[in-house]
């Protein structure tokens, strides 16, 4: 799934987010962010609140590390472009953190802070003795309510992470609720039929970060995401039992670092290579972005392999 995220972002940076290929991929993996939250619910183990916070510290450390690197890169780019000012260097980044929970210079990191907060909040409810089905129900209603309230900003408006955290807790609770039956053949058949029917008659997509309904209906997106995740998990299980791909295993082991760093690479390439050379062709752009990203992944793969040989 991380490869799907990287692909979508590469297409967006290349200006191909309105292309047929992008639409097809988006159509197939529109549930990519709920997928990660759902999986967390499947593997959830109840711990103390303190242990949960400490255990989730990896997410915050990654957030701080790659936000800082992205911020330094952002400041260097401003300096090179002679656009270095207190507003751009201090005021705007602080506002971005307060409103979005992340910096625009590394926008995907909203996922890390949302994931951390959702895991801590979900574990807190479980430690209070609240049953999973109750948590699921509460956050299903809350997530839907927050979305429809957000359509009336004159009523109330929250920072973006309030919406994404609520949705994340919902999908975590769904994963925990379905973990024992997600491989049942009747559940798979129901998920496949339901997914196909929705895809044909009411395909729905939501941007969890923006809390924006792209098409369809929000509640249908929630349902179809669950159905799509069940199908994908079973597909992955079949593939994993039948084949072994060392490179894909490497990607899976390094999913979070790759996720946290790829935006910085695109930021550098865009501002210091593509813009100065006035490259306008989207297909040239995607070729450049994809080549550099693959070189980066290949380098990490080579380093890991070298370490394994040395050890």
GROMACS .gro file of C-alpha atoms in nm:
model
  311
    1UNK     CA    1   0.000   0.000   0.000
    2UNK     CA    2   0.292   0.236   0.066
    3UNK     CA    3   0.387   0.200  -0.302
    4UNK     CA    4   0.038   0.318  -0.392
    5UNK     CA    5   0.083   0.625  -0.171
    6UNK     CA    6   0.422   0.701  -0.331
    7UNK     CA    7   0.276   0.654  -0.679
    8UNK     CA    8  -0.017   0.891  -0.615
    9UNK     CA    9   0.212   1.158  -0.472
   10UNK     CA   10   0.454   1.122  -0.763
   11UNK     CA   11   0.170   1.171  -1.009
   12UNK     CA   12   0.048   1.478  -0.817
   13UNK     CA   13   0.390   1.643  -0.811
   14UNK     CA   14   0.417   1.577  -1.185
   15UNK     CA   15   0.088   1.748  -1.258
   16UNK     CA   16  -0.077   1.424  -1.371
   17UNK     CA   17  -0.344   1.412  -1.103
   18UNK     CA   18  -0.612   1.458  -1.370
   19UNK     CA   19  -0.478   1.182  -1.594
   20UNK     CA   20  -0.661   0.857  -1.667
   21UNK     CA   21  -0.393   0.646  -1.493
   22UNK     CA   22  -0.413   0.856  -1.177
   23UNK     CA   23  -0.793   0.830  -1.177
   24UNK     CA   24  -0.776   0.451  -1.214
   25UNK     CA   25  -0.524   0.413  -0.930
   26UNK     CA   26  -0.723   0.652  -0.709
   27UNK     CA   27  -1.036   0.455  -0.792
   28UNK     CA   28  -0.870   0.132  -0.679
   29UNK     CA   29  -0.689   0.248  -0.362
   30UNK     CA   30  -0.907   0.536  -0.240
   31UNK     CA   31  -0.902   0.368   0.103
   32UNK     CA   32  -0.522   0.376   0.138
   33UNK     CA   33  -0.515   0.591   0.454
   34UNK     CA   34  -0.800   0.405   0.633
   35UNK     CA   35  -0.611   0.084   0.550
   36UNK     CA   36  -0.321   0.174   0.782
   37UNK     CA   37  -0.555   0.265   1.068
   38UNK     CA   38  -0.758  -0.052   1.017
   39UNK     CA   39  -0.441  -0.265   1.029
   40UNK     CA   40  -0.344  -0.099   1.356
   41UNK     CA   41  -0.676  -0.210   1.501
   42UNK     CA   42  -0.618  -0.567   1.383
   43UNK     CA   43  -0.285  -0.586   1.569
   44UNK     CA   44  -0.395  -0.380   1.870
   45UNK     CA   45  -0.286  -0.500   2.213
   46UNK     CA   46  -0.417  -0.321   2.520
   47UNK     CA   47  -0.144  -0.155   2.728
   48UNK     CA   48  -0.129   0.117   2.991
   49UNK     CA   49  -0.168   0.475   2.871
   50UNK     CA   50   0.198   0.540   2.951
   51UNK     CA   51   0.313   0.236   2.752
   52UNK     CA   52   0.096   0.343   2.460
   53UNK     CA   53   0.247   0.691   2.457
   54UNK     CA   54   0.602   0.558   2.485
   55UNK     CA   55   0.535   0.288   2.225
   56UNK     CA   56   0.394   0.545   1.985
   57UNK     CA   57   0.697   0.763   2.036
   58UNK     CA   58   0.849   0.625   1.716
   59UNK     CA   59   0.578   0.805   1.519
   60UNK     CA   60   0.649   1.135   1.694
   61UNK     CA   61   1.025   1.094   1.656
   62UNK     CA   62   0.982   1.038   1.284
   63UNK     CA   63   0.752   1.340   1.269
   64UNK     CA   64   1.000   1.567   1.450
   65UNK     CA   65   1.302   1.437   1.256
   66UNK     CA   66   1.157   1.467   0.907
   67UNK     CA   67   0.964   1.786   0.983
   68UNK     CA   68   1.291   1.945   1.094
   69UNK     CA   69   1.475   1.825   0.783
   70UNK     CA   70   1.190   1.950   0.563
   71UNK     CA   71   1.190   2.284   0.745
   72UNK     CA   72   1.565   2.328   0.688
   73UNK     CA   73   1.522   2.244   0.320
   74UNK     CA   74   1.231   2.489   0.301
   75UNK     CA   75   1.443   2.765   0.459
   76UNK     CA   76   1.731   2.695   0.220
   77UNK     CA   77   1.495   2.717  -0.077
   78UNK     CA   78   1.357   3.048   0.052
   79UNK     CA   79   1.713   3.180   0.090
   80UNK     CA   80   1.809   3.070  -0.262
   81UNK     CA   81   1.494   3.229  -0.403
   82UNK     CA   82   1.559   3.548  -0.204
   83UNK     CA   83   1.227   3.504  -0.024
   84UNK     CA   84   1.366   3.469   0.328
   85UNK     CA   85   1.154   3.661   0.580
   86UNK     CA   86   1.016   3.632   0.935
   87UNK     CA   87   0.669   3.572   0.793
   88UNK     CA   88   0.780   3.288   0.565
   89UNK     CA   89   1.026   3.132   0.810
   90UNK     CA   90   0.836   3.166   1.139
   91UNK     CA   91   0.475   3.281   1.114
   92UNK     CA   92   0.357   3.065   0.825
   93UNK     CA   93   0.512   2.736   0.952
   94UNK     CA   94   0.367   2.791   1.302
   95UNK     CA   95   0.022   2.853   1.153
   96UNK     CA   96   0.055   2.539   0.941
   97UNK     CA   97   0.139   2.330   1.248
   98UNK     CA   98  -0.151   2.470   1.449
   99UNK     CA   99  -0.412   2.436   1.174
  100UNK     CA  100  -0.292   2.128   0.982
  101UNK     CA  101  -0.080   1.943   1.237
  102UNK     CA  102   0.206   1.938   0.988
  103UNK     CA  103   0.424   2.162   0.771
  104UNK     CA  104   0.348   2.219   0.404
  105UNK     CA  105   0.712   2.134   0.334
  106UNK     CA  106   0.632   1.776   0.439
  107UNK     CA  107   0.254   1.759   0.414
  108UNK     CA  108   0.208   1.379   0.440
  109UNK     CA  109   0.339   1.383   0.798
  110UNK     CA  110  -0.014   1.472   0.914
  111UNK     CA  111  -0.061   1.096   0.910
  112UNK     CA  112   0.202   1.038   1.180
  113UNK     CA  113   0.056   1.281   1.434
  114UNK     CA  114  -0.297   1.164   1.357
  115UNK     CA  115  -0.194   0.800   1.391
  116UNK     CA  116  -0.022   0.866   1.725
  117UNK     CA  117  -0.314   1.063   1.870
  118UNK     CA  118  -0.570   0.809   1.748
  119UNK     CA  119  -0.380   0.513   1.896
  120UNK     CA  120  -0.346   0.688   2.233
  121UNK     CA  121  -0.712   0.794   2.235
  122UNK     CA  122  -0.838   0.448   2.136
  123UNK     CA  123  -0.621   0.278   2.401
  124UNK     CA  124  -0.746   0.528   2.663
  125UNK     CA  125  -1.107   0.432   2.590
  126UNK     CA  126  -1.022   0.063   2.614
  127UNK     CA  127  -0.847   0.119   2.948
  128UNK     CA  128  -1.161   0.288   3.073
  129UNK     CA  129  -1.349  -0.034   3.005
  130UNK     CA  130  -1.535   0.091   2.700
  131UNK     CA  131  -1.617  -0.197   2.466
  132UNK     CA  132  -1.482  -0.182   2.114
  133UNK     CA  133  -1.827  -0.184   1.952
  134UNK     CA  134  -1.921   0.120   2.162
  135UNK     CA  135  -1.604   0.304   2.056
  136UNK     CA  136  -1.681   0.213   1.694
  137UNK     CA  137  -2.035   0.348   1.722
  138UNK     CA  138  -1.932   0.669   1.901
  139UNK     CA  139  -1.664   0.757   1.647
  140UNK     CA  140  -1.875   0.658   1.348
  141UNK     CA  141  -2.136   0.911   1.462
  142UNK     CA  142  -1.871   1.168   1.564
  143UNK     CA  143  -1.681   1.139   1.234
  144UNK     CA  144  -1.997   1.184   1.029
  145UNK     CA  145  -2.117   1.471   1.250
  146UNK     CA  146  -1.783   1.651   1.228
  147UNK     CA  147  -1.787   1.621   0.850
  148UNK     CA  148  -2.136   1.763   0.811
  149UNK     CA  149  -2.060   2.038   1.063
  150UNK     CA  150  -1.752   2.124   0.858
  151UNK     CA  151  -1.981   2.193   0.563
  152UNK     CA  152  -2.117   2.483   0.766
  153UNK     CA  153  -1.803   2.674   0.874
  154UNK     CA  154  -2.027   2.955   0.999
  155UNK     CA  155  -2.141   2.713   1.273
  156UNK     CA  156  -1.809   2.575   1.396
  157UNK     CA  157  -1.464   2.509   1.255
  158UNK     CA  158  -1.189   2.286   1.394
  159UNK     CA  159  -0.824   2.228   1.300
  160UNK     CA  160  -0.795   1.961   1.032
  161UNK     CA  161  -0.644   1.702   1.264
  162UNK     CA  162  -0.963   1.692   1.475
  163UNK     CA  163  -1.147   1.539   1.180
  164UNK     CA  164  -0.868   1.300   1.080
  165UNK     CA  165  -0.814   1.175   1.437
  166UNK     CA  166  -1.184   1.097   1.475
  167UNK     CA  167  -1.185   0.905   1.147
  168UNK     CA  168  -0.865   0.724   1.243
  169UNK     CA  169  -1.012   0.602   1.574
  170UNK     CA  170  -1.318   0.479   1.385
  171UNK     CA  171  -1.110   0.271   1.144
  172UNK     CA  172  -0.889   0.138   1.426
  173UNK     CA  173  -1.199   0.017   1.608
  174UNK     CA  174  -1.336  -0.138   1.287
  175UNK     CA  175  -1.010  -0.329   1.236
  176UNK     CA  176  -1.023  -0.457   1.592
  177UNK     CA  177  -1.388  -0.556   1.554
  178UNK     CA  178  -1.338  -0.749   1.229
  179UNK     CA  179  -0.997  -0.905   1.291
  180UNK     CA  180  -1.140  -1.248   1.378
  181UNK     CA  181  -1.375  -1.271   1.079
  182UNK     CA  182  -1.197  -1.079   0.801
  183UNK     CA  183  -1.070  -1.404   0.644
  184UNK     CA  184  -1.409  -1.576   0.656
  185UNK     CA  185  -1.513  -1.674   0.302
  186UNK     CA  186  -1.866  -1.538   0.343
  187UNK     CA  187  -1.730  -1.205   0.469
  188UNK     CA  188  -1.499  -1.193   0.166
  189UNK     CA  189  -1.787  -1.269  -0.071
  190UNK     CA  190  -2.008  -1.006   0.094
  191UNK     CA  191  -1.722  -0.750   0.083
  192UNK     CA  192  -1.653  -0.820  -0.284
  193UNK     CA  193  -2.018  -0.792  -0.389
  194UNK     CA  194  -2.075  -0.483  -0.176
  195UNK     CA  195  -1.758  -0.317  -0.301
  196UNK     CA  196  -1.848  -0.380  -0.666
  197UNK     CA  197  -2.205  -0.254  -0.624
  198UNK     CA  198  -2.087   0.067  -0.455
  199UNK     CA  199  -1.809   0.115  -0.713
  200UNK     CA  200  -2.065   0.093  -0.994
  201UNK     CA  201  -2.351   0.294  -0.847
  202UNK     CA  202  -2.207   0.528  -0.584
  203UNK     CA  203  -1.829   0.539  -0.583
  204UNK     CA  204  -1.720   0.772  -0.304
  205UNK     CA  205  -1.384   0.925  -0.216
  206UNK     CA  206  -1.269   1.142   0.074
  207UNK     CA  207  -0.943   1.324   0.140
  208UNK     CA  208  -0.889   1.248   0.511
  209UNK     CA  209  -0.635   1.526   0.554
  210UNK     CA  210  -0.851   1.794   0.396
  211UNK     CA  211  -1.172   1.635   0.534
  212UNK     CA  212  -1.300   1.690   0.182
  213UNK     CA  213  -1.559   1.483   0.003
  214UNK     CA  214  -1.420   1.440  -0.348
  215UNK     CA  215  -1.717   1.248  -0.484
  216UNK     CA  216  -2.014   1.044  -0.365
  217UNK     CA  217  -2.127   1.039  -0.003
  218UNK     CA  218  -1.914   1.042   0.312
  219UNK     CA  219  -2.088   0.752   0.487
  220UNK     CA  220  -2.065   0.538   0.174
  221UNK     CA  221  -1.692   0.611   0.159
  222UNK     CA  222  -1.659   0.484   0.517
  223UNK     CA  223  -1.839   0.161   0.429
  224UNK     CA  224  -1.671   0.102   0.093
  225UNK     CA  225  -1.328   0.166   0.252
  226UNK     CA  226  -1.392  -0.117   0.498
  227UNK     CA  227  -1.504  -0.349   0.219
  228UNK     CA  228  -1.202  -0.258   0.003
  229UNK     CA  229  -0.963  -0.312   0.293
  230UNK     CA  230  -1.102  -0.660   0.361
  231UNK     CA  231  -1.058  -0.753  -0.006
  232UNK     CA  232  -0.703  -0.615  -0.017
  233UNK     CA  233  -0.596  -0.786   0.306
  234UNK     CA  234  -0.714  -1.121   0.171
  235UNK     CA  235  -0.541  -1.055  -0.161
  236UNK     CA  236  -0.216  -0.974   0.019
  237UNK     CA  237  -0.251  -1.293   0.224
  238UNK     CA  238  -0.280  -1.506  -0.091
  239UNK     CA  239   0.015  -1.335  -0.256
  240UNK     CA  240   0.229  -1.359   0.058
  241UNK     CA  241   0.160  -1.731   0.093
  242UNK     CA  242   0.238  -1.794  -0.274
  243UNK     CA  243   0.531  -1.566  -0.346
  244UNK     CA  244   0.826  -1.402  -0.173
  245UNK     CA  245   0.959  -1.070  -0.302
  246UNK     CA  246   1.270  -0.954  -0.110
  247UNK     CA  247   1.244  -0.601  -0.250
  248UNK     CA  248   0.877  -0.566  -0.147
  249UNK     CA  249   0.964  -0.705   0.196
  250UNK     CA  250   1.227  -0.431   0.222
  251UNK     CA  251   0.966  -0.170   0.125
  252UNK     CA  252   0.733  -0.302   0.392
  253UNK     CA  253   1.003  -0.290   0.661
  254UNK     CA  254   1.094   0.067   0.568
  255UNK     CA  255   0.746   0.196   0.490
  256UNK     CA  256   0.742   0.473   0.753
  257UNK     CA  257   1.089   0.620   0.675
  258UNK     CA  258   1.008   0.614   0.302
  259UNK     CA  259   0.672   0.775   0.366
  260UNK     CA  260   0.828   1.043   0.585
  261UNK     CA  261   1.115   1.131   0.350
  262UNK     CA  262   0.982   1.111  -0.008
  263UNK     CA  263   0.808   1.451   0.004
  264UNK     CA  264   1.138   1.619   0.095
  265UNK     CA  265   1.304   1.461  -0.209
  266UNK     CA  266   1.029   1.593  -0.435
  267UNK     CA  267   1.054   1.936  -0.272
  268UNK     CA  268   1.427   1.954  -0.349
  269UNK     CA  269   1.394   1.819  -0.703
  270UNK     CA  270   1.105   2.053  -0.784
  271UNK     CA  271   1.262   2.373  -0.653
  272UNK     CA  272   1.628   2.316  -0.739
  273UNK     CA  273   1.603   2.120  -1.062
  274UNK     CA  274   1.266   2.121  -1.237
  275UNK     CA  275   1.174   2.488  -1.180
  276UNK     CA  276   1.518   2.635  -1.264
  277UNK     CA  277   1.529   2.430  -1.585
  278UNK     CA  278   1.169   2.532  -1.668
  279UNK     CA  279   1.059   2.174  -1.727
  280UNK     CA  280   0.688   2.195  -1.803
  281UNK     CA  281   0.617   1.857  -1.958
  282UNK     CA  282   0.440   1.641  -1.699
  283UNK     CA  283   0.579   1.318  -1.843
  284UNK     CA  284   0.936   1.448  -1.815
  285UNK     CA  285   0.857   1.546  -1.457
  286UNK     CA  286   0.726   1.205  -1.357
  287UNK     CA  287   1.025   1.042  -1.523
  288UNK     CA  288   1.259   1.260  -1.316
  289UNK     CA  289   1.069   1.216  -0.988
  290UNK     CA  290   1.030   0.840  -1.034
  291UNK     CA  291   1.394   0.792  -1.133
  292UNK     CA  292   1.528   0.981  -0.833
  293UNK     CA  293   1.285   0.808  -0.596
  294UNK     CA  294   1.385   0.465  -0.728
  295UNK     CA  295   1.752   0.558  -0.695
  296UNK     CA  296   1.686   0.661  -0.334
  297UNK     CA  297   1.501   0.338  -0.255
  298UNK     CA  298   1.771   0.136  -0.432
  299UNK     CA  299   2.040   0.308  -0.227
  300UNK     CA  300   1.858   0.229   0.098
  301UNK     CA  301   1.812  -0.132  -0.016
  302UNK     CA  302   2.184  -0.162  -0.098
  303UNK     CA  303   2.283  -0.012   0.240
  304UNK     CA  304   2.057  -0.251   0.430
  305UNK     CA  305   2.187  -0.549   0.232
  306UNK     CA  306   2.546  -0.439   0.295
  307UNK     CA  307   2.479  -0.413   0.669
  308UNK     CA  308   2.326  -0.762   0.673
  309UNK     CA  309   2.631  -0.904   0.498
  310UNK     CA  310   2.866  -0.722   0.739
  311UNK     CA  311   2.675  -0.845   1.045
   0.00000   0.00000   0.00000
